[in-house]
Coordinates of C-alpha atoms in Angstrom, one line a residue:
Chain A
E1 CA -4.2 56.2 13.5
V2 CA -1.5 54.2 11.8
Q3 CA 0.7 52.1 14.0
L4 CA 3.6 49.8 13.3
V5 CA 4.9 48.1 16.4
E6 CA 8.1 46.1 16.3
S7 CA 9.2 43.5 18.8
G8 CA 11.8 40.7 19.1
G9 CA 15.0 42.7 19.3
G10 CA 17.7 42.0 21.8
L11 CA 21.3 40.9 22.4
V12 CA 22.5 37.9 20.5
Q13 CA 25.9 36.3 20.0
P14 CA 27.6 36.2 16.6
G15 CA 26.2 33.3 14.6
G16 CA 23.0 33.4 16.5
S17 CA 19.4 34.0 15.3
L18 CA 16.6 36.4 16.1
R19 CA 13.1 36.9 14.7
L20 CA 11.6 40.4 14.5
S21 CA 7.9 40.9 14.4
C22 CA 5.8 43.9 13.4
V23 CA 2.1 44.4 14.0
A24 CA 0.3 46.9 11.8
S25 CA -2.9 48.8 12.3
G26 CA -4.7 51.8 10.9
F27 CA -4.2 51.0 7.3
T28 CA -4.9 48.1 4.9
F29 CA -1.9 45.9 5.5
S30 CA -2.8 43.2 3.0
T31 CA -2.6 45.7 0.1
S32 CA 0.7 47.2 1.1
W33 CA 4.3 46.4 0.2
M34 CA 6.2 46.2 3.4
T35 CA 9.9 46.8 4.1
W36 CA 12.6 46.5 6.8
V37 CA 15.0 49.4 7.1
R38 CA 17.9 49.5 9.6
Q39 CA 20.2 52.0 11.1
A40 CA 23.5 51.0 12.6
P41 CA 24.9 53.0 15.5
G42 CA 26.1 56.4 14.2
K43 CA 25.3 55.5 10.7
G44 CA 22.6 56.3 8.1
L45 CA 19.5 54.4 7.1
E46 CA 19.8 51.2 5.0
W47 CA 17.2 49.3 3.1
V48 CA 17.2 45.6 4.2
A49 CA 14.4 43.7 2.5
N50 CA 10.9 44.1 1.2
I51 CA 7.9 41.9 0.4
K52 CA 5.0 42.2 -2.0
Q53 CA 1.4 42.3 -0.8
D54 CA 0.7 38.6 -1.2
G55 CA 4.3 37.5 -0.2
S56 CA 5.0 36.2 -3.7
E57 CA 8.0 38.5 -4.3
K58 CA 10.8 39.2 -1.8
Y59 CA 14.0 41.2 -2.2
Y60 CA 17.0 41.5 -0.1
L61 CA 20.1 43.7 0.5
D62 CA 23.1 41.7 -0.9
S63 CA 24.8 41.5 2.5
V64 CA 21.8 39.7 4.1
K65 CA 20.9 37.4 1.3
G66 CA 20.8 33.8 2.4
R67 CA 20.8 34.8 6.1
F68 CA 17.6 36.9 6.5
T69 CA 14.1 35.9 5.5
I70 CA 11.2 38.4 5.2
S71 CA 7.7 37.1 5.6
R72 CA 4.2 38.2 6.4
D73 CA 0.8 37.0 7.7
N74 CA -1.9 39.2 6.3
A75 CA -4.6 37.5 8.5
K76 CA -2.7 38.9 11.5
N77 CA -1.5 42.2 10.0
S78 CA 2.0 41.1 10.8
L79 CA 5.5 41.4 9.2
F80 CA 8.5 39.3 10.2
L81 CA 12.2 39.2 9.7
Q82 CA 14.0 36.0 10.5
M83 CA 17.7 36.8 11.0
N84 CA 20.2 33.9 11.0
S85 CA 24.0 33.7 11.1
L86 CA 24.1 37.2 12.7
R87 CA 27.2 39.3 12.5
A88 CA 28.4 42.3 14.4
E89 CA 27.7 44.5 11.4
D90 CA 24.0 43.6 11.7
T91 CA 23.8 45.5 14.9
A92 CA 21.2 48.2 14.3
V93 CA 17.8 49.5 15.0
Y94 CA 15.4 47.8 12.6
Y95 CA 12.4 49.7 11.4
C96 CA 9.2 48.2 10.0
V97 CA 8.0 50.4 7.2
R98 CA 5.1 50.6 4.8
E99 CA 6.3 51.2 1.2
S100 CA 4.2 53.0 -1.4
T101 CA 3.3 50.7 -4.4
Y102 CA 5.6 51.4 -7.4
D103 CA 6.8 54.8 -6.1
Y104 CA 9.5 53.7 -3.8
Y105 CA 8.9 55.9 -0.8
F106 CA 8.0 55.0 2.8
D107 CA 5.1 56.7 4.4
Y108 CA 4.6 54.9 7.7
W109 CA 7.4 53.9 10.0
G110 CA 7.6 52.0 13.3
Q111 CA 9.6 53.2 16.3
G112 CA 12.2 50.5 15.7
S113 CA 13.6 47.5 17.5
L114 CA 17.3 47.3 18.6
V115 CA 19.3 44.3 17.6
T116 CA 22.8 44.0 19.2
V117 CA 25.1 41.2 17.9
S118 CA 28.0 40.8 20.4
S119 CA 29.8 38.2 22.4
Chain B
Q1 CA 26.1 50.5 -4.4
S2 CA 27.4 53.4 -2.3
A3 CA 25.0 55.6 -0.3
L4 CA 23.8 58.8 -1.9
T5 CA 26.1 61.8 -0.9
Q6 CA 24.7 64.3 1.6
P7 CA 26.6 67.0 3.7
A8 CA 27.2 65.7 7.2
S9 CA 25.8 68.9 8.7
V10 CA 24.1 72.2 8.0
S11 CA 23.0 74.9 10.3
G12 CA 20.8 78.0 10.2
S13 CA 19.2 80.6 12.5
P14 CA 15.4 80.7 13.2
G15 CA 13.6 82.2 10.3
Q16 CA 16.3 81.5 7.7
S17 CA 16.2 79.1 4.9
I18 CA 18.6 76.2 4.4
T19 CA 19.1 73.7 1.6
I20 CA 20.4 70.1 1.9
S21 CA 21.8 68.4 -1.2
C22 CA 21.7 64.8 -2.2
T23 CA 24.0 63.6 -5.0
G24 CA 23.6 60.3 -6.7
T25 CA 24.3 59.0 -10.2
N26 CA 22.5 58.6 -13.5
S27 CA 21.5 55.2 -12.3
D28 CA 19.3 56.6 -9.5
V29 CA 18.7 60.3 -8.8
G30 CA 19.5 61.4 -12.3
S31 CA 17.2 59.1 -14.1
Y32 CA 14.1 58.8 -11.9
N33 CA 11.8 61.2 -10.2
L34 CA 11.6 58.9 -7.3
V35 CA 13.5 60.8 -4.6
S36 CA 12.1 61.1 -1.1
W37 CA 13.2 62.9 2.0
Y38 CA 12.8 61.9 5.7
Q39 CA 13.1 63.8 9.0
H40 CA 14.4 61.8 11.9
H41 CA 14.4 62.9 15.5
P42 CA 16.7 60.4 17.3
G43 CA 14.7 57.9 19.2
K44 CA 11.6 58.5 17.1
A45 CA 10.2 57.1 13.9
P46 CA 11.4 58.8 10.8
K47 CA 8.8 60.9 9.0
L48 CA 8.2 61.3 5.3
M49 CA 8.6 65.0 4.3
I50 CA 8.9 64.9 0.5
Y51 CA 8.2 62.2 -2.1
E52 CA 8.6 62.0 -5.9
V53 CA 11.1 64.9 -5.7
T54 CA 8.6 67.7 -5.1
K55 CA 5.4 66.3 -3.5
R56 CA 4.5 66.9 0.1
P57 CA 2.4 64.4 2.0
S58 CA -0.4 65.6 4.2
G59 CA 1.0 66.3 7.7
A60 CA 4.3 67.7 6.3
S61 CA 4.8 71.5 6.8
N62 CA 4.6 73.6 3.6
R63 CA 8.0 75.1 4.7
F64 CA 9.6 72.0 3.2
S65 CA 10.1 71.8 -0.5
G66 CA 12.1 69.6 -2.9
S67 CA 13.8 69.9 -6.2
K68 CA 16.2 68.1 -8.5
S69 CA 18.8 69.1 -11.1
G70 CA 20.7 66.4 -12.9
N71 CA 22.1 63.9 -10.4
T72 CA 21.5 66.1 -7.4
A73 CA 18.3 66.5 -5.4
S74 CA 17.7 69.1 -2.8
L75 CA 15.5 69.7 0.2
T76 CA 14.9 73.3 1.2
I77 CA 13.5 74.3 4.6
S78 CA 12.2 77.9 4.8
G79 CA 11.4 79.9 8.0
L80 CA 13.6 77.6 10.1
Q81 CA 12.1 76.7 13.5
A82 CA 13.7 75.0 16.5
E83 CA 11.6 71.9 15.9
D84 CA 13.2 71.4 12.5
E85 CA 16.5 70.4 14.3
A86 CA 16.9 66.7 13.3
D87 CA 18.6 64.4 10.9
Y88 CA 17.5 64.4 7.3
Y89 CA 17.9 61.6 4.8
C90 CA 17.3 61.5 1.1
C91 CA 16.3 58.3 -0.7
S92 CA 16.2 57.3 -4.3
Y93 CA 15.0 54.4 -6.4
V94 CA 17.9 52.5 -8.0
G95 CA 17.2 51.6 -11.6
G96 CA 17.0 48.0 -12.6
T97 CA 16.3 46.9 -9.0
T98 CA 13.4 46.8 -6.6
S99 CA 15.3 48.6 -3.9
V100 CA 16.4 52.1 -2.9
L101 CA 19.5 53.8 -1.7
F102 CA 19.5 56.2 1.2
G103 CA 21.9 59.1 1.8
G104 CA 24.3 59.2 4.7
G105 CA 22.2 61.7 6.5
T106 CA 22.5 65.4 7.3
K107 CA 22.3 66.8 10.8
L108 CA 20.5 70.1 10.9
T109 CA 21.3 72.4 13.7
V110 CA 19.0 75.4 14.4
L111 CA 21.3 78.0 16.0

């Protein structure tokens, strides 16, 4: 059974930092592109960042470039999102997602981790 | 880039068919057969229902089908059931990038 389990969310003040983690099981993590997708309260889904299998390529949503860093540890089947200089508009549920290679669809999703940026 | 355009809500009675549209541009939906659809019950993980416009993954009901014409993709659900009540999101590859755009989401109500 495929599982993606996120952790690390919580309440943080504007300008603060938070690191999200995701542990994967049930599929070959090291051969999968991985992605973070978020959903702000009352809003739709939004692609945030993705990372190639070996970590050599990383891509970001324009509004998070320079503030968020995606990384992975294939030995531990883990995906991370380091979020710095957080803003109120980053408040959202963040989903860890497996992305198909080259076909740009998402076949496995975690349950999500809530990040709230507020003073 | 702006999100793909979906109707905010659709509704139908059990047993009926409904169609949800997803309109993009010739930089995304119109130029690539890389449209996917997701079902999202609030509080749960989104679920892939259709990929590459028309393909259905194992585990997705055959009552769900996808199509595309020009810059608009569509998701059709036939034989509506109460369990289909959820939010639905379309998604398309954006040409010249390594990212995707999602639609704003459509809330399906089964009357």
